[in-house]
Amino acid sequence: MTGNLRITSLRGGAIDAIRSADLDRKTALAQESATRWFERRVSLRSPLDAALPDRPGRPEKPVLTPPTQVEKRSLHTLKGRIALLHAIAHIELNAVDLALDIVARFATEQVPNSFFDGWMQVAFEEAKHFRLVRARLNDLGADYGDLPAHDGLWQAAHSTRNDLTARLAVVPLILEARGLDVTPSLQAKMRQTGDLESAAVLDVIYNDEKGHVAVGAKWFRFLCAREKRDPAKAFQELVRANFRGPLKPPFNDLARAEAGLTPSFYRSLASISHA
Ligand SMILES: [Fe+2]
Ligand SMILES: [Fe+2]
């Protein structure tokens, strides 16, 4: 099936995936573009590439709501576990488009090809995560789109659309690092309920996400070194300018440090809140 996907270039494949409102096609395109890029069967850019849209393609459902309107339920009920998995599916779907947007939007940056290798590995894995979580929702008699979902994640992409260093500060080093903080307790709670299949899905996600933060930290430090900026100071400035919301402790300092994100980056930001 995926052999039939027309991909003009890595950037073209990423843009086509971002534009797609069909989520099977979107995730297949993300993975096929990654595979062809890893095998060096496509160029980075082509004049045939479509235009990058302001917003990613999305199906009619789920209905998007402000974050406060998404209700929280106990994981000890089936409804509660479905609500959590639905929220995670939504985050993973946004993560697919966010990784692809880094590749497509910043394809003209003067960076080594390994920059695009790293972000396409992330895009590939986010597509895998979305499919895993959606399959688990299906096992539980539900599907992505059954519940409302919040509409805040794309804002981070929009506000950093002209600045790759700022994009890396906010997307992998704030949003994805947050996943490292909250996922271990969700894994434990899911195991307590006896839903080991859902816990196993969270395990896959958690292990991959450490790598995503590491890709973010690696390229954030690369850009700072090139611009002769102190990375911790640059991080704090860029987060203050581009991220509206609190940085909530407790932090998973060990997992963050393993990924190259040390407390000197985020500790002093922990109390800020413009919300
Ligand atoms: Fe993910
Ligand atoms: Fe991720």
PDB file of N, CA and C and ligand atoms in Angstrom, residues 91-92 95 122 125-126 129-130 176 205 208-209 212, ligand 1:
ATOM      1  N   ILE A  91      -2.535  13.864  21.821  1.00  0.00           N
ATOM      2  CA  ILE A  91      -1.173  14.406  21.969  1.00  0.00           C
ATOM      3  C   ILE A  91      -0.245  13.776  20.931  1.00  0.00           C
ATOM      4  N   GLU A  92      -0.344  12.474  20.727  1.00  0.00           N
ATOM      5  CA  GLU A  92       0.521  11.787  19.762  1.00  0.00           C
ATOM      6  C   GLU A  92       0.256  12.267  18.339  1.00  0.00           C
ATOM      7  N   ALA A  95       1.869  15.423  17.954  1.00  0.00           N
ATOM      8  CA  ALA A  95       3.314  15.227  17.924  1.00  0.00           C
ATOM      9  C   ALA A  95       3.792  14.800  16.533  1.00  0.00           C
ATOM     10  N   VAL A 122      11.790  10.812  15.022  1.00  0.00           N
ATOM     11  CA  VAL A 122      10.731  11.241  15.947  1.00  0.00           C
ATOM     12  C   VAL A 122       9.364  11.116  15.266  1.00  0.00           C
ATOM     13  N   GLU A 125       8.194   7.567  14.993  1.00  0.00           N
ATOM     14  CA  GLU A 125       7.754   6.991  16.274  1.00  0.00           C
ATOM     15  C   GLU A 125       6.452   7.608  16.762  1.00  0.00           C
ATOM     16  N   GLU A 126       6.237   8.900  16.507  1.00  0.00           N
ATOM     17  CA  GLU A 126       4.959   9.508  16.915  1.00  0.00           C
ATOM     18  C   GLU A 126       3.801   8.865  16.139  1.00  0.00           C
ATOM     19  N   HIS A 129       3.169   5.668  17.788  1.00  0.00           N
ATOM     20  CA  HIS A 129       2.447   5.873  19.059  1.00  0.00           C
ATOM     21  C   HIS A 129       0.957   6.099  18.810  1.00  0.00           C
ATOM     22  N   PHE A 130       0.653   6.976  17.836  1.00  0.00           N
ATOM     23  CA  PHE A 130      -0.762   7.261  17.566  1.00  0.00           C
ATOM     24  C   PHE A 130      -1.492   5.969  17.196  1.00  0.00           C
ATOM     25  N   GLU A 176       7.584  17.880  25.269  1.00  0.00           N
ATOM     26  CA  GLU A 176       7.896  16.452  25.325  1.00  0.00           C
ATOM     27  C   GLU A 176       8.565  16.082  26.648  1.00  0.00           C
ATOM     28  N   ILE A 205       5.777   4.221  24.660  1.00  0.00           N
ATOM     29  CA  ILE A 205       5.809   5.676  24.456  1.00  0.00           C
ATOM     30  C   ILE A 205       6.899   6.302  25.329  1.00  0.00           C
ATOM     31  N   ASP A 208      10.485   5.696  24.027  1.00  0.00           N
ATOM     32  CA  ASP A 208      10.767   6.474  22.812  1.00  0.00           C
ATOM     33  C   ASP A 208      10.889   7.966  23.119  1.00  0.00           C
ATOM     34  N   GLU A 209      10.052   8.461  24.039  1.00  0.00           N
ATOM     35  CA  GLU A 209      10.039   9.911  24.308  1.00  0.00           C
ATOM     36  C   GLU A 209      11.363  10.400  24.914  1.00  0.00           C
ATOM     37  N   HIS A 212      13.256  11.407  22.088  1.00  0.00           N
ATOM     38  CA  HIS A 212      12.797  12.632  21.438  1.00  0.00           C
ATOM     39  C   HIS A 212      13.346  13.870  22.151  1.00  0.00           C
TER      40      HIS A 212
HETATM   41 FE    FE B   1       4.915  10.154  21.250  1.00  0.00          FE
END
